[in-house]
Tab-separated table of C-alpha atoms in Angstrom:
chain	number	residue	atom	x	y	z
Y	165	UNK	CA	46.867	33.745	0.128
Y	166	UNK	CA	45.184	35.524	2.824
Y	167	UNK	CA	42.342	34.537	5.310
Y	168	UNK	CA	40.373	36.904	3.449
Y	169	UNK	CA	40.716	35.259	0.029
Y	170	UNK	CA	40.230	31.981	1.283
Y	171	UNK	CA	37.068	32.617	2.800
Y	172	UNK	CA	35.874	34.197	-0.330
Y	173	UNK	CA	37.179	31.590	-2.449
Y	174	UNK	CA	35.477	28.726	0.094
Y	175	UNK	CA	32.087	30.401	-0.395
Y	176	UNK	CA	32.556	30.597	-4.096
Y	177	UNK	CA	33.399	27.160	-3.948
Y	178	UNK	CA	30.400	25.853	-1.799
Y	179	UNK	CA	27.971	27.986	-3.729
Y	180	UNK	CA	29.268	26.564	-7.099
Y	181	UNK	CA	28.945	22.800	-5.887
Y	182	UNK	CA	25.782	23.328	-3.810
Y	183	UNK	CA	23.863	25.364	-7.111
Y	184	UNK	CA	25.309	22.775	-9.934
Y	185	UNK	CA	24.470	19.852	-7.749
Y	186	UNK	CA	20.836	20.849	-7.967
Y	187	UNK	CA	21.436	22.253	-11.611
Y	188	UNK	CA	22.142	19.693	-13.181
Y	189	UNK	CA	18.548	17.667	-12.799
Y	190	UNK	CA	16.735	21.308	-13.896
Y	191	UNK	CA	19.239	21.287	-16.964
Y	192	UNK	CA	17.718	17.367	-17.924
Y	193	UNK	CA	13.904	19.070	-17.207
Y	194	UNK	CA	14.479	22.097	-19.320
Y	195	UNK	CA	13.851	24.206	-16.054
Y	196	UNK	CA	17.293	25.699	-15.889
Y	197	UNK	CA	16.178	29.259	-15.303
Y	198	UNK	CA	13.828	28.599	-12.736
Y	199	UNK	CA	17.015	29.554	-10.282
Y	200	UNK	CA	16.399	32.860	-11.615
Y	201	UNK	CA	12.732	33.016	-11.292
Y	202	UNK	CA	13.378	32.123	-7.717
Y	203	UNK	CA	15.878	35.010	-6.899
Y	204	UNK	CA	13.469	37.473	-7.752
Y	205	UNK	CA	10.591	36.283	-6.731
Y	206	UNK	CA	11.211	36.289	-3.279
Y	207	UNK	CA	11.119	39.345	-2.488
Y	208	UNK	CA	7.777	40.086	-1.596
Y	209	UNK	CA	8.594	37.358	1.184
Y	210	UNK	CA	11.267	38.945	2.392
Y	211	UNK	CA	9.539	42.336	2.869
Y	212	UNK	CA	6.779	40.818	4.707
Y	213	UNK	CA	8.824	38.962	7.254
Y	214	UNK	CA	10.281	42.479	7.468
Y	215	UNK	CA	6.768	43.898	8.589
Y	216	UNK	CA	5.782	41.224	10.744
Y	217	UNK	CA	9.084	40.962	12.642
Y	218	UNK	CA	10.290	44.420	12.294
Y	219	UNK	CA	13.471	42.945	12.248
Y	220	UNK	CA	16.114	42.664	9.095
Y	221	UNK	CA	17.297	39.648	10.710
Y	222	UNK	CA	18.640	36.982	8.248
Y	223	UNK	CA	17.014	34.100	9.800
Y	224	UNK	CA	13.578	35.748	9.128
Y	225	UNK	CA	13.899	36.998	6.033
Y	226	UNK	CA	15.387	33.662	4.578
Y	227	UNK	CA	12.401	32.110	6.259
Y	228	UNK	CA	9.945	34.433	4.580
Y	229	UNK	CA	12.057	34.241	0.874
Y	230	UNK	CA	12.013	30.501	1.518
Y	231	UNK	CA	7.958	30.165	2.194
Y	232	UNK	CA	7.655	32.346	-1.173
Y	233	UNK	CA	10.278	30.507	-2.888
Y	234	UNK	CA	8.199	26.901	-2.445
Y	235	UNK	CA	5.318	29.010	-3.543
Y	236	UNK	CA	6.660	30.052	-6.628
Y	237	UNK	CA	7.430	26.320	-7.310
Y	238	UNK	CA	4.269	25.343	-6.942
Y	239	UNK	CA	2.586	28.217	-8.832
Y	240	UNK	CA	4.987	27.222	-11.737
Y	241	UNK	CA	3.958	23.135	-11.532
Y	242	UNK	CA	0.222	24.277	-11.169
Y	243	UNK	CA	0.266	26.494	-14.411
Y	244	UNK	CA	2.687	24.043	-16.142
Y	245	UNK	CA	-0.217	21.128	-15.362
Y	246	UNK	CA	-2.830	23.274	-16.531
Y	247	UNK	CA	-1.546	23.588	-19.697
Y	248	UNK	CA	0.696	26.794	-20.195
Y	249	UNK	CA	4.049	26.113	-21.275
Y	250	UNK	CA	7.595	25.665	-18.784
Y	251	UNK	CA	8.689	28.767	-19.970
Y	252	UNK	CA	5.665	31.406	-20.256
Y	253	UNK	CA	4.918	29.798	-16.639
Y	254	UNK	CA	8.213	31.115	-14.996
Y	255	UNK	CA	7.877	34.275	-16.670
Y	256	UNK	CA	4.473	34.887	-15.681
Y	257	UNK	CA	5.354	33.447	-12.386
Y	258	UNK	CA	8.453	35.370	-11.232
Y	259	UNK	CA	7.749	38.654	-12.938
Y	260	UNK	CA	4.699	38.889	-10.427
Y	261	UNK	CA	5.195	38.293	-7.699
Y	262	UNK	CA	8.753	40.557	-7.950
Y	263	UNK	CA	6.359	43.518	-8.969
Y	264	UNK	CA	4.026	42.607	-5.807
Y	265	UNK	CA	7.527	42.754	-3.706
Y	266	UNK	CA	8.332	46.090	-5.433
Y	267	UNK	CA	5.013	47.576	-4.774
Y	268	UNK	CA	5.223	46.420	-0.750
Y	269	UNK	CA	8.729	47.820	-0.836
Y	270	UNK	CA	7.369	50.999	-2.243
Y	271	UNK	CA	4.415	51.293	-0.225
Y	272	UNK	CA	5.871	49.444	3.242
Y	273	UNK	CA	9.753	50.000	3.532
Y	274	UNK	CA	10.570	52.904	1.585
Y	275	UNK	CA	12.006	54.469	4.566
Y	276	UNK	CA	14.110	51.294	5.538
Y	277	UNK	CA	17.039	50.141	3.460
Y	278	UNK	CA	15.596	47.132	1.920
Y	279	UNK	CA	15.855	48.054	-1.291
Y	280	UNK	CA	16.694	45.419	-3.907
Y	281	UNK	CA	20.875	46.126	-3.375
Y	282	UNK	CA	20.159	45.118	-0.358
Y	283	UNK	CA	18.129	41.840	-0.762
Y	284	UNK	CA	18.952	40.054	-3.934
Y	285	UNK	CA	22.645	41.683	-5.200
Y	286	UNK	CA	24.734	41.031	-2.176
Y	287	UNK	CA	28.748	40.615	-2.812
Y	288	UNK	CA	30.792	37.796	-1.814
Y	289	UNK	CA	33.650	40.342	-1.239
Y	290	UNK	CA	32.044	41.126	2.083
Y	291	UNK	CA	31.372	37.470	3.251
Y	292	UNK	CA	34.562	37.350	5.021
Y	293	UNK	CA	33.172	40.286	7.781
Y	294	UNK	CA	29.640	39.329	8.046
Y	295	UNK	CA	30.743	36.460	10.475
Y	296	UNK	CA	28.565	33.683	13.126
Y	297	UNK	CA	29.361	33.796	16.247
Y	298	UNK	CA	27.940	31.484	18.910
Y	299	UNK	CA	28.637	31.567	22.440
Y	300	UNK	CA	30.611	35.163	22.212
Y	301	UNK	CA	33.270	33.202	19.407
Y	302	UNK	CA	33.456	33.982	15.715
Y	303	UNK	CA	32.868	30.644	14.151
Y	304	UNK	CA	33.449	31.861	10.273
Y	305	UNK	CA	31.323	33.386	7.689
Y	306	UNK	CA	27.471	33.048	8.001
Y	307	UNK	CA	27.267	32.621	3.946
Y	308	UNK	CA	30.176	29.583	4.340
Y	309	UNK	CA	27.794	27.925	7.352
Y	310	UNK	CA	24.319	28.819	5.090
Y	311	UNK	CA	25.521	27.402	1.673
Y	312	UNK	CA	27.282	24.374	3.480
Y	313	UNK	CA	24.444	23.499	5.314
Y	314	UNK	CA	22.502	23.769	2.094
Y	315	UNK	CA	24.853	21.506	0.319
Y	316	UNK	CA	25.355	19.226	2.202
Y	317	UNK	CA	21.522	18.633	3.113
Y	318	UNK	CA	21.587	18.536	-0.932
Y	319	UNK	CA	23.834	15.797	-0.861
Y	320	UNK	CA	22.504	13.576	1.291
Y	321	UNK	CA	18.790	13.655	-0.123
Y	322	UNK	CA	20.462	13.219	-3.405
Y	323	UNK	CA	22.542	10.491	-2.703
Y	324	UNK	CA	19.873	8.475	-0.693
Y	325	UNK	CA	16.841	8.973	-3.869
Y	326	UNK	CA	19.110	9.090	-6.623
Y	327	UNK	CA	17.390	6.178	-8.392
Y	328	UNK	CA	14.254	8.400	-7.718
Y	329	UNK	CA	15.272	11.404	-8.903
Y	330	UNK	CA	17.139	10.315	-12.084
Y	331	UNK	CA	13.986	8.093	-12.953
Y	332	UNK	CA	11.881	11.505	-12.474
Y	333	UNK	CA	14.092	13.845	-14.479
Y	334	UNK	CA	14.438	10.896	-17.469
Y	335	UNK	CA	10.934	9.366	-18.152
Y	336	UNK	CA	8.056	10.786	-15.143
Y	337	UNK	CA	5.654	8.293	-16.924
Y	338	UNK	CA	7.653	5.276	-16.302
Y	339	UNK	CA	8.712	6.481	-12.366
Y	340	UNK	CA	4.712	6.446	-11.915
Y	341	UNK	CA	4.146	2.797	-13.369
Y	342	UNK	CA	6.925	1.928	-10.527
Y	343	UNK	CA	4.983	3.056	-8.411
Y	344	UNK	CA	7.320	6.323	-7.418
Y	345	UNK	CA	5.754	9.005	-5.884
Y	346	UNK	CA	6.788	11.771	-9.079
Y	347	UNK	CA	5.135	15.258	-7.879
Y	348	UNK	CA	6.820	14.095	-4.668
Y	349	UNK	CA	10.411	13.796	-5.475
Y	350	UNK	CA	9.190	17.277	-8.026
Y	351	UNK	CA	8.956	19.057	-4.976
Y	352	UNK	CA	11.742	17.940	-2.943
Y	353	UNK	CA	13.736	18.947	-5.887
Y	354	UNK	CA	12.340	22.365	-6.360
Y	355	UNK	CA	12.337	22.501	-2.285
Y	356	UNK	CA	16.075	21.649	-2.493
Y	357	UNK	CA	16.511	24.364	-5.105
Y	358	UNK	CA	14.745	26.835	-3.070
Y	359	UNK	CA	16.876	26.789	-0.327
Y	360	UNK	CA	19.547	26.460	-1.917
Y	361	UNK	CA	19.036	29.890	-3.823
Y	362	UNK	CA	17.911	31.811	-1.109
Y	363	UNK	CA	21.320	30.695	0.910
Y	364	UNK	CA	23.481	31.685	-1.640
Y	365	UNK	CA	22.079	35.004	-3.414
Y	366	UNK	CA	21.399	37.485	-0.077
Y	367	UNK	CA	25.471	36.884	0.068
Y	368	UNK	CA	26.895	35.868	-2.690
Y	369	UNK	CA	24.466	37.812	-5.278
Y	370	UNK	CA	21.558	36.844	-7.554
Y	371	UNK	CA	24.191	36.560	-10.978
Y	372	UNK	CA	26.376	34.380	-8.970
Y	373	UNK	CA	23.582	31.882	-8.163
Y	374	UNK	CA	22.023	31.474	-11.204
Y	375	UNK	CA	25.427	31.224	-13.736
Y	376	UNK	CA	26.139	28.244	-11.216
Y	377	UNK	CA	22.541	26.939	-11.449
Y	378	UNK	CA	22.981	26.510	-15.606
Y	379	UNK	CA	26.750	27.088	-16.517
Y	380	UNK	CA	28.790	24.422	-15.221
Y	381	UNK	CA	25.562	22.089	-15.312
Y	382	UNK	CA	25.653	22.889	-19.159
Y	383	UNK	CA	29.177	22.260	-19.682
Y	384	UNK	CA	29.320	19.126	-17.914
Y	385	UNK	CA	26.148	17.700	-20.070
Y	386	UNK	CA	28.058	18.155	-23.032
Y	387	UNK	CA	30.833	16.059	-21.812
Y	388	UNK	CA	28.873	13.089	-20.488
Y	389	UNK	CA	25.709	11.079	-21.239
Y	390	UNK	CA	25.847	9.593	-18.065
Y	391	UNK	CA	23.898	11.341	-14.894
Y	392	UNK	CA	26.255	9.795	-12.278
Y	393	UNK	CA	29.277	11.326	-13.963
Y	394	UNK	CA	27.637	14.574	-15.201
Y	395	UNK	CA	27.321	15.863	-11.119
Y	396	UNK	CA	30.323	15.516	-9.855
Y	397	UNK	CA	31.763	17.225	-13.024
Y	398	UNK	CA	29.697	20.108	-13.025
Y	399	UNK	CA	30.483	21.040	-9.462
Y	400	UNK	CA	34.372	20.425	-10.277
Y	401	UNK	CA	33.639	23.121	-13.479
Y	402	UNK	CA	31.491	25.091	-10.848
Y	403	UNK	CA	34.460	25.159	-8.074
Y	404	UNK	CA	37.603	25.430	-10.946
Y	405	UNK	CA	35.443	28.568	-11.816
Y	406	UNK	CA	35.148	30.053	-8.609
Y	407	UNK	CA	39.060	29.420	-7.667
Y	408	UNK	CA	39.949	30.814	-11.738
Y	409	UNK	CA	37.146	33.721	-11.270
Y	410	UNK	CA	38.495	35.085	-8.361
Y	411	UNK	CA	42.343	35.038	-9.560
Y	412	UNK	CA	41.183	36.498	-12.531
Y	413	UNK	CA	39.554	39.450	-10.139
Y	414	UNK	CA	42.170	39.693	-8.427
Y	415	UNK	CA	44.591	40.985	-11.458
Y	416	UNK	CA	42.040	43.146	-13.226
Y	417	UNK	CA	40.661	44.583	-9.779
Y	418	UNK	CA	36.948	43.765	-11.248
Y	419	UNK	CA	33.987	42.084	-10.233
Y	420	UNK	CA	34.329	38.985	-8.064
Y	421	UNK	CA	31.067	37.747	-9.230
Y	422	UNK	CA	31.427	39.154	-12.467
Y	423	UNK	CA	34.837	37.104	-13.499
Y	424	UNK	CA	33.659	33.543	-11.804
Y	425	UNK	CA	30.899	33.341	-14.398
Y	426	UNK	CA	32.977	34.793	-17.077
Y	427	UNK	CA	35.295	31.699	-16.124
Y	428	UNK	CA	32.463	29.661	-16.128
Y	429	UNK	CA	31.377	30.366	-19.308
Y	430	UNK	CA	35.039	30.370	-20.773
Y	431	UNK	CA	35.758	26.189	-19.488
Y	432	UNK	CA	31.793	26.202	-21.192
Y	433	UNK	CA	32.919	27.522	-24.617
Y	434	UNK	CA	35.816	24.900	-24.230
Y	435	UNK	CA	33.458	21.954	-23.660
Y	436	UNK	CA	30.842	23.146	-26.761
Y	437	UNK	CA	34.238	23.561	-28.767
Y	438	UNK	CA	36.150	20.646	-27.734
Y	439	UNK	CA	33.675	17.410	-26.284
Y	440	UNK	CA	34.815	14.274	-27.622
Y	441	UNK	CA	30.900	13.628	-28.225
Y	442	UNK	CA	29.036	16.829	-28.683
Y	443	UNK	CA	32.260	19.456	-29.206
Y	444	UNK	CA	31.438	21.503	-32.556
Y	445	UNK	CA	35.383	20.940	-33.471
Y	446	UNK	CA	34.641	17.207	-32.873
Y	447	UNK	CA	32.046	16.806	-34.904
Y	448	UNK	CA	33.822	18.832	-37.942
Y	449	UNK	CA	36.381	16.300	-37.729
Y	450	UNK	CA	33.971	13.105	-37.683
Y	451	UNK	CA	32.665	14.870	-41.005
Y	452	UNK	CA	36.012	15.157	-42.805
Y	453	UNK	CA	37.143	11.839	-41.481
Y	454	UNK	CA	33.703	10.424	-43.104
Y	455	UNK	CA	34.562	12.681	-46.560
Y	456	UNK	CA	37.818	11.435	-46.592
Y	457	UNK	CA	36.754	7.264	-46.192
Y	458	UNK	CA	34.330	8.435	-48.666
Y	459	UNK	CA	36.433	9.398	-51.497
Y	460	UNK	CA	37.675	6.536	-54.298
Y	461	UNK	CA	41.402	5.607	-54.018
């Protein structure tokens, strides 16, 4: 394997474990396309940090995608609370402020190449050559140092409040009688989600980020009623998908992207097919087994 493909694979790795670590808590709150809502909506934030820096640094624009990212979290909470449902609240939510980013593009940077190639479908093919270097040395990938920082700033807020956090996914009413600060730890999560989207997708790619945010968080729920278990078997579905997508690109000279979530969503068939618990081939067998106990001798 080349140092080409293992960079690739690394970042499809670290994107997988960073997104399902965070999916798998929207999964439990029904919020599992909110990844998506975030991908898009950024944009207007992206092409004003263009216009007040002039600059299509990275730094910046992540900056500005972040700032609108947290706003579209809130936006969603604050329409959710005032009565409109999860769902109708992303849509309204994401769809407009992409059109306002559209519209700024249009009217702003339609001379500049920040069109939406350029800021929401990037490809991890070209990770390996858009490198960090720091102090005149090449110190690897920016996407492997973004999505690792993300990660693993995901797994330490994670493991210190996981109490919090599970309690806040489960049952919000009983977090507040302990006395646990719930639209607190809400935002942290959605914070943590946030960054963690807007790390991965200028690099990786919008479809990339979002399969990882639901698939292998999906998959793993159907294999496990326990929380504790569930994460760490997501991200092993999310990274066995990203090393299995990219082989699988590799022989059919396709989509990098493209064939991690098909992968992904090929070990998720498996687990709807084939959980001990919730498999549909499972469950067929639990009913003949029952028939056949039923029947007289």
């Amino acid at each position: 394997m080349s140092v080409i493909s293992g960079w690739i694979i690394l970042t499809g790795v670290l994107v997988a474990c960073a997104c399902s670590l965070v999916g798998c808590f929207l999964v439990l709150r029904n919020m599992a396309m909110i990844g998506d809502a975030i991908s898009h909506s950024v944009l207007p934030g992206i092409v004003i940090a263009f216009l007040i820096s002039g600059s299509r640094d990275s730094f910046v624009m992540m900056l500005g995608a972040s700032a609108v990212g947290l706003l579209t979290v809130f936006l969603i909470q604050f329409f959710k609370q005032s009565g409109v449902q999860a769902d109708a609240s992303i849509g309204v939510v994401f769809t407009a402020l992409f059109a306002v980013g559209v519209v700024l593009v249009s009217l702003y940077a339609g001379h500049i190449d920040l069109d939406l190639d350029c800021v929401l479908y990037g490809e991890i093919a070209y990770v390996p050559w858009d490198t960090l270097t720091i102090a005149g040395i090449a110190v690897g990938p920016k996407a492997v140092w973004a999505v690792g920082l993300a990660f693993i700033l995901g797994l330490l807020l994670i493991g210190m409040f996981f109490k919090q956090f599970k309690l806040c996914s489960f049952d919000p009413a009983a977090a507040a009688a302990m006395g646990i600060p719930v639209a607190l730890f809400h935002y942290l999560l959605m914070g943590l989600v946030s960054m963690t989207t807007v790390a991965s997708f200028e690099s990786v790619g919008a479809i990339l980020v979002v399969g990882m945010l639901v698939v292998p968080p999906a998959a793993a729920y159907l294999l496990t009623e326990r929380l504790s278990v569930m994460i760490p078997l997501s991200m092993g579905i999310g990274a066995a998908s990203a090393v299995l997508g990219y082989g699988l690109a590799y022989l059919l000279d396709a989509s990098i992207a493209g064939c991690i979530i098909c992968a992904a969503g090929g070990l998720f068939v498996l687990a709807f097919l084939f959980s001990p618990g919730q498999g549909v081939v499972a469950r067929k067998w639990s009913r003949t087994r029952l028939s056949d106990n039923r029947k007289p001798a």
